[in-house]
Every structure is written in C-alpha cells, then in structure tokens.
Amino acid sequence: SKHQKSIRDYFKTN
Amino acid sequence: MFEARLVNSSTFRKVLDAIKDLLNEASFDCSENGIQLQAMDSSHVSLVSLNLKSDGFDKFRCDRNLTMGMNLTSLGKVFKCSGADDTVTMKAQDYADTVTFMFESKKQDKISDYEMKLMNLDQEHLGIPDTEFSCIIKMPSIEFARIIRDLSQFGESIVISCTKEGVKFSAQGDIGTGNVKLAQTHNFDKEEESVTIDLQEPVALTFACQYLNSFTKATPLSNQVKLSMCENVPLVVEYQIPELGHLRFYLAPKIEE
C-alpha cells in the first residue's frame, strides 16, 4: 500500500 | 498603518473560497511587497502559498511589516456581507489587534464596514527549494476540476502520468477503474483552452483525491492551471490570479511503504 509523508519532510522549517 | 484597496472584492472572496477547505486559520503577512500567506493544512500533507503583489491593488500602503492572524470562517462571514461588484478596503493600525474591511458599492450609494478580531497564530514558515521539474502541464482549470471530480468516484488516489504523448489521469477502486488522457492541443486563438506540456522526462506520481479536489476550489480564479511534477517532490498546482499574483498548492505524493 502507499503511504503519504508530511509536507514537512520535503520543505524544511526556516 | 496598513491599507489595501481592491476594486474587485470578489477576487479576494474567490481566494478565500479556494483555501477555506484546507485551512481554518492563517496568517496574512503584509509588507510593502504585498500580502503573502503560507500555511499547511491540519494534516500537514499539503501547503497553501498565496502571493498578492502590492502593485496589483488599486491602493496599497504598508508602513510597517504586519502579520495578521485570521480565522478564515470569520473572514468568510465578513466577505459574505459584500456585494459581487463591491470594492473592498482593508485597514489595520500598526500593532493593532483588529482589522477593518470596508465595502463600497459600484455607485457609492452603500458603504458598510466590519471590524474583525485578529489572532496570534504560531507561525511555521517552510523553505520551498527551487526545483527543476520533470514536467510542467498547463491546462484549462475547469477541465482539471472535472477530471479530478470524475475520477474521485473510483478511488481515493489519482495517478498523474506525463509523457511526450500527453498526460494521463487514472484511478482505481472497488467498482473498477477510470482513465482520462489529454493530448497537447495548442489553440493559438484561445490560449486558455490549450493543453501544453513541457517535458524533461516522463513522470508518474500518485496523489490523494481529497486534496486535489480541495485545490480545484480555486478554479474561479483562473482559466488555466499549472501542474508541476518531479519524482519524490510535492506536486505544485498553481492558479495565476490575473494582475494580482498567484495561489499555489503543494501536495506530498503517495509513495510505496
């Protein structure tokens, strides 16, 4: 099955 | 002092309609450059990024950078009080805890104002890296909304695959499968009806229907939508707001466990 990462895992907090 | 006047208040109302499914509250960052908003949905799967340029407003003044935290349901109530052809003027004093919206009818015979309380919101700003996308698809926004709506009936996810032949949207579930293929069609007379693909390499990614459907609430803002895709990178769904700026949605792809 497919899983969804958080958008935070792609864009780091400034 | 912050003051921004927009003759077409309906544009701001459309922006609000486009983001209120995803966000309950958000901070509007005002500077001399305009108004920006960046916020994740409550599940932290998607990101909304709004940019309204100061020179797109009919009047814009921002003496001091200002962050206005707003409850979007409340803001929706305020804009519900506006007429379709009204002009809106937003005003806030420096360090104020309220913002005022004034609506003026076209004939100037009705003026209403609403003061709304601002909120202190925890701000988390994410850095969005520059990406060389494998493919960029531009297509009519109504067509995109239609395809997402149709395929959402078949499953929870939609695969968007792009090759030089065209773009294919697919969904599968208990009742069966659905596929929609679009070829490139350049219509020089009606640019807004064109489907154009800028392809570096073929890519296929899976996304949750629920979020794609929410993004299509922005359809009234723009005739065209731009989809930017790259392996292992969030999808970017962009609606240009004519003369004012853009509204972008970022969505993390679904990946194998």
Short mmCIF file of C-alpha atoms in Angstrom, two decimals:
data_model
loop_
_atom_site.label_atom_id
_atom_site.label_comp_id
_atom_site.label_asym_id
_atom_site.label_seq_id
_atom_site.Cartn_x
_atom_site.Cartn_y
_atom_site.Cartn_z
CA SER A 1 0.00 0.00 0.00
CA LYS A 2 1.00 3.59 -0.44
CA HIS A 3 1.93 5.94 2.29
CA GLN A 4 1.93 9.70 2.48
CA LYS A 5 4.76 11.66 4.08
CA SER A 6 4.22 15.04 5.66
CA ILE A 7 4.92 18.09 3.52
CA ARG A 8 7.35 18.98 6.32
CA ASP A 9 9.57 16.11 5.19
CA TYR A 10 10.09 17.90 1.87
CA PHE A 11 10.22 21.51 2.94
CA LYS A 12 12.29 22.28 5.98
CA THR A 13 11.24 24.82 8.58
CA ASN A 14 13.01 28.14 8.09
CA MET B 1 -0.63 51.83 9.05
CA PHE B 2 -1.77 49.19 6.59
CA GLU B 3 -4.32 49.90 3.89
CA ALA B 4 -5.12 47.88 0.79
CA ARG B 5 -7.89 48.64 -1.66
CA LEU B 6 -9.16 46.20 -4.25
CA VAL B 7 -11.85 47.29 -6.72
CA ASN B 8 -12.81 43.66 -7.36
CA SER B 9 -13.54 42.41 -3.86
CA SER B 10 -14.85 39.22 -5.48
CA THR B 11 -11.24 38.23 -6.29
CA PHE B 12 -10.41 38.15 -2.59
CA ARG B 13 -13.61 36.26 -1.93
CA LYS B 14 -12.60 33.66 -4.52
CA VAL B 15 -9.20 33.28 -2.85
CA LEU B 16 -10.94 32.72 0.44
CA ASP B 17 -13.29 30.13 -1.06
CA ALA B 18 -10.24 28.36 -2.51
CA ILE B 19 -8.40 27.97 0.80
CA LYS B 20 -11.09 27.65 3.46
CA ASP B 21 -11.49 23.88 2.96
CA LEU B 22 -7.84 23.34 3.78
CA LEU B 23 -7.23 25.99 6.42
CA ASN B 24 -9.22 27.01 9.48
CA GLU B 25 -6.97 29.93 10.27
CA ALA B 26 -3.97 31.56 8.67
CA SER B 27 -1.58 34.47 8.99
CA PHE B 28 -1.53 37.12 6.29
CA ASP B 29 1.92 38.69 6.10
CA CYS B 30 1.75 42.25 4.86
CA SER B 31 4.77 44.17 3.64
CA GLU B 32 5.46 46.83 1.03
CA ASN B 33 5.65 43.94 -1.49
CA GLY B 34 2.06 42.92 -0.89
CA ILE B 35 0.22 40.22 1.04
CA GLN B 36 1.62 36.70 1.47
CA LEU B 37 0.22 33.66 3.18
CA GLN B 38 1.84 30.30 3.72
CA ALA B 39 0.14 27.56 5.72
CA MET B 40 -0.14 23.79 5.94
CA ASP B 41 -3.47 22.00 6.17
CA SER B 42 -4.22 20.43 9.56
CA SER B 43 -2.86 17.02 8.43
CA HIS B 44 0.40 18.64 7.22
CA VAL B 45 0.13 16.88 3.87
CA SER B 46 -0.39 19.97 1.74
CA LEU B 47 0.79 23.56 1.78
CA VAL B 48 -1.02 26.68 0.62
CA SER B 49 1.05 29.60 -0.67
CA LEU B 50 -0.63 32.84 -1.65
CA ASN B 51 1.12 35.87 -3.09
CA LEU B 52 -0.78 39.09 -3.82
CA LYS B 53 1.52 41.79 -5.19
CA SER B 54 1.16 45.32 -3.88
CA ASP B 55 1.03 46.80 -7.38
CA GLY B 56 -1.95 44.60 -8.20
CA PHE B 57 -4.03 46.52 -5.65
CA ASP B 58 -5.75 49.78 -6.54
CA LYS B 59 -4.20 51.32 -3.47
CA PHE B 60 -1.59 49.77 -1.20
CA ARG B 61 0.15 51.20 1.81
CA CYS B 62 2.12 49.24 4.40
CA ASP B 63 4.37 51.39 6.60
CA ARG B 64 5.49 48.55 8.82
CA ASN B 65 5.54 44.78 8.23
CA LEU B 66 2.45 43.29 9.77
CA THR B 67 1.27 39.74 10.39
CA MET B 68 -2.48 39.37 10.68
CA GLY B 69 -3.69 36.05 12.05
CA MET B 70 -7.25 35.43 10.96
CA ASN B 71 -9.92 32.82 11.49
CA LEU B 72 -10.97 32.03 7.92
CA THR B 73 -14.52 31.09 8.88
CA SER B 74 -14.92 34.55 10.43
CA LEU B 75 -13.29 36.16 7.40
CA GLY B 76 -15.73 34.21 5.21
CA LYS B 77 -18.63 35.68 7.22
CA VAL B 78 -17.29 39.19 6.62
CA PHE B 79 -16.96 38.64 2.87
CA LYS B 80 -20.42 37.09 2.72
CA CYS B 81 -21.65 40.58 3.58
CA SER B 82 -20.08 42.03 0.43
CA GLY B 83 -21.76 42.52 -2.92
CA ALA B 84 -20.29 40.90 -6.02
CA ASP B 85 -19.29 44.25 -7.54
CA ASP B 86 -18.14 45.90 -4.33
CA THR B 87 -14.76 47.49 -3.76
CA VAL B 88 -13.02 46.36 -0.57
CA THR B 89 -10.59 48.35 1.56
CA MET B 90 -8.69 46.53 4.32
CA LYS B 91 -7.20 48.65 7.07
CA ALA B 92 -5.20 47.99 10.21
CA GLN B 93 -3.18 50.23 12.52
CA ASP B 94 0.37 49.23 13.47
CA TYR B 95 0.31 46.66 16.32
CA ALA B 96 -3.50 46.51 16.09
CA ASP B 97 -5.50 43.51 17.24
CA THR B 98 -8.30 44.14 14.76
CA VAL B 99 -8.63 44.63 11.01
CA THR B 100 -11.38 46.59 9.27
CA PHE B 101 -12.98 45.72 5.95
CA MET B 102 -14.95 48.43 4.19
CA PHE B 103 -17.15 47.53 1.25
CA GLU B 104 -18.36 50.16 -1.22
CA SER B 105 -20.96 49.52 -3.88
CA LYS B 106 -20.16 50.49 -7.50
CA LYS B 107 -22.47 53.50 -7.34
CA GLN B 108 -21.04 54.53 -3.95
CA ASP B 109 -24.58 54.51 -2.54
CA LYS B 110 -23.89 51.83 0.07
CA ILE B 111 -20.90 51.65 2.35
CA SER B 112 -20.51 49.02 5.05
CA ASP B 113 -17.64 48.25 7.37
CA TYR B 114 -16.82 45.25 9.50
CA GLU B 115 -14.17 45.06 12.16
CA MET B 116 -12.74 41.63 12.85
CA LYS B 117 -10.56 40.47 15.73
CA LEU B 118 -7.09 39.25 14.82
CA MET B 119 -5.50 36.15 16.34
CA ASN B 120 -1.99 35.31 17.48
CA LEU B 121 -1.07 32.22 15.50
CA ASP B 122 2.03 30.08 15.78
CA GLN B 123 3.82 30.68 12.54
CA GLU B 124 5.80 27.92 10.92
CA HIS B 125 7.42 29.01 7.69
CA LEU B 126 8.70 26.28 5.42
CA GLY B 127 11.50 26.88 2.95
CA ILE B 128 10.48 25.75 -0.52
CA PRO B 129 13.57 24.81 -2.54
CA ASP B 130 13.88 25.68 -6.24
CA THR B 131 13.10 22.54 -8.22
CA GLU B 132 13.87 21.59 -11.82
CA PHE B 133 10.58 19.90 -12.62
CA SER B 134 10.43 16.84 -14.92
CA CYS B 135 7.21 18.08 -16.43
CA ILE B 136 5.02 21.14 -16.37
CA ILE B 137 1.45 20.77 -17.61
CA LYS B 138 -0.79 23.73 -18.35
CA MET B 139 -4.45 23.01 -18.97
CA PRO B 140 -7.89 24.59 -18.60
CA SER B 141 -8.69 24.79 -14.90
CA ILE B 142 -12.30 23.69 -15.49
CA GLU B 143 -11.07 20.56 -17.27
CA PHE B 144 -8.73 19.73 -14.39
CA ALA B 145 -11.57 20.16 -11.86
CA ARG B 146 -13.84 17.97 -13.97
CA ILE B 147 -11.28 15.16 -14.28
CA ILE B 148 -10.49 15.17 -10.56
CA ARG B 149 -14.19 15.14 -9.69
CA ASP B 150 -14.94 12.30 -12.13
CA LEU B 151 -12.02 10.09 -11.11
CA SER B 152 -12.58 10.66 -7.38
CA GLN B 153 -15.63 8.41 -7.72
CA PHE B 154 -13.37 5.43 -8.46
CA GLY B 155 -10.78 5.59 -5.74
CA GLU B 156 -9.03 7.58 -3.07
CA SER B 157 -5.97 8.27 -5.20
CA ILE B 158 -5.24 9.55 -8.67
CA VAL B 159 -2.12 8.71 -10.64
CA ILE B 160 -0.97 11.55 -12.87
CA SER B 161 1.46 10.32 -15.52
CA CYS B 162 3.03 12.52 -18.12
CA THR B 163 4.89 11.54 -21.28
CA LYS B 164 5.57 13.39 -24.52
CA GLU B 165 2.33 11.90 -25.88
CA GLY B 166 0.26 13.64 -23.24
CA VAL B 167 -0.95 13.47 -19.67
CA LYS B 168 -2.97 10.62 -18.19
CA PHE B 169 -5.07 10.70 -15.03
CA SER B 170 -6.03 7.28 -13.57
CA ALA B 171 -7.94 5.99 -10.58
CA GLN B 172 -8.93 2.53 -9.43
CA GLY B 173 -11.08 1.11 -6.68
CA ASP B 174 -13.83 -1.36 -5.79
CA ILE B 175 -16.11 -0.51 -8.72
CA GLY B 176 -13.38 -0.52 -11.35
CA THR B 177 -11.01 1.88 -13.00
CA GLY B 178 -11.09 5.21 -14.80
CA ASN B 179 -8.56 6.78 -17.15
CA VAL B 180 -8.55 10.19 -18.79
CA LYS B 181 -5.90 11.03 -21.37
CA LEU B 182 -5.28 14.52 -22.65
CA ALA B 183 -3.14 15.25 -25.68
CA GLN B 184 -1.33 18.52 -26.20
CA THR B 185 -3.61 20.90 -28.07
CA HIS B 186 -2.28 24.31 -28.76
CA ASN B 187 -5.03 26.73 -29.57
CA PHE B 188 -3.37 30.00 -30.58
CA ASP B 189 -6.70 31.82 -30.78
CA LYS B 190 -7.89 30.63 -27.38
CA GLU B 191 -4.79 30.26 -25.24
CA GLU B 192 -6.92 29.45 -22.19
CA GLU B 193 -8.26 26.28 -23.84
CA SER B 194 -4.81 24.87 -24.63
CA VAL B 195 -3.17 21.86 -23.03
CA THR B 196 0.61 22.30 -23.10
CA ILE B 197 3.29 20.01 -21.74
CA ASP B 198 6.86 20.99 -21.06
CA LEU B 199 8.58 17.64 -20.57
CA GLN B 200 12.15 16.94 -19.42
CA GLU B 201 11.48 13.28 -18.57
CA PRO B 202 8.37 11.13 -18.12
CA VAL B 203 6.98 11.04 -14.58
CA ALA B 204 4.11 9.26 -12.82
CA LEU B 205 3.03 10.18 -9.31
CA THR B 206 0.10 9.26 -7.04
CA PHE B 207 -1.91 11.83 -5.09
CA ALA B 208 -4.85 11.79 -2.68
CA CYS B 209 -8.13 12.82 -4.36
CA GLN B 210 -9.34 14.64 -1.28
CA TYR B 211 -6.60 17.28 -1.56
CA LEU B 212 -6.73 17.58 -5.35
CA ASN B 213 -10.48 18.21 -5.04
CA SER B 214 -9.88 20.92 -2.45
CA PHE B 215 -7.34 22.63 -4.73
CA THR B 216 -9.90 22.81 -7.54
CA LYS B 217 -11.98 25.18 -5.39
CA ALA B 218 -9.58 27.78 -6.85
CA THR B 219 -10.95 27.19 -10.37
CA PRO B 220 -12.93 30.50 -10.49
CA LEU B 221 -9.64 32.40 -10.05
CA SER B 222 -8.06 31.42 -13.34
CA ASN B 223 -8.83 29.91 -16.76
CA GLN B 224 -5.68 27.81 -16.66
CA VAL B 225 -3.99 25.70 -14.02
CA LYS B 226 -0.31 24.73 -13.99
CA LEU B 227 0.77 21.33 -12.63
CA SER B 228 4.48 20.87 -11.93
CA MET B 229 5.76 17.37 -11.18
CA CYS B 230 9.05 15.70 -10.34
CA GLU B 231 9.89 12.32 -8.80
CA ASN B 232 9.85 12.38 -4.96
CA VAL B 233 8.88 16.04 -4.84
CA PRO B 234 5.50 17.57 -3.94
CA LEU B 235 3.15 18.38 -6.80
CA VAL B 236 2.63 22.10 -7.37
CA VAL B 237 -0.84 23.18 -8.51
CA GLU B 238 -0.75 26.85 -9.47
CA TYR B 239 -3.55 29.26 -10.28
CA GLN B 240 -2.50 32.67 -11.58
CA ILE B 241 -4.67 35.47 -10.24
CA PRO B 242 -4.78 37.95 -13.15
CA GLU B 243 -2.78 41.12 -12.42
CA LEU B 244 -2.64 40.35 -8.70
CA GLY B 245 -0.45 37.31 -8.10
CA HIS B 246 -0.88 33.59 -7.64
CA LEU B 247 -2.25 30.85 -5.42
CA ARG B 248 -0.15 27.67 -5.20
CA PHE B 249 -0.91 24.37 -3.55
CA TYR B 250 1.82 21.83 -2.76
CA LEU B 251 0.89 18.19 -2.20
CA ALA B 252 3.14 15.38 -0.98
CA PRO B 253 2.90 12.35 -3.29
CA LYS B 254 1.82 8.94 -2.05
CA ILE B 255 4.77 6.58 -2.04
CA GLU B 256 5.32 2.83 -1.52
CA GLU B 257 5.88 1.83 2.11
#
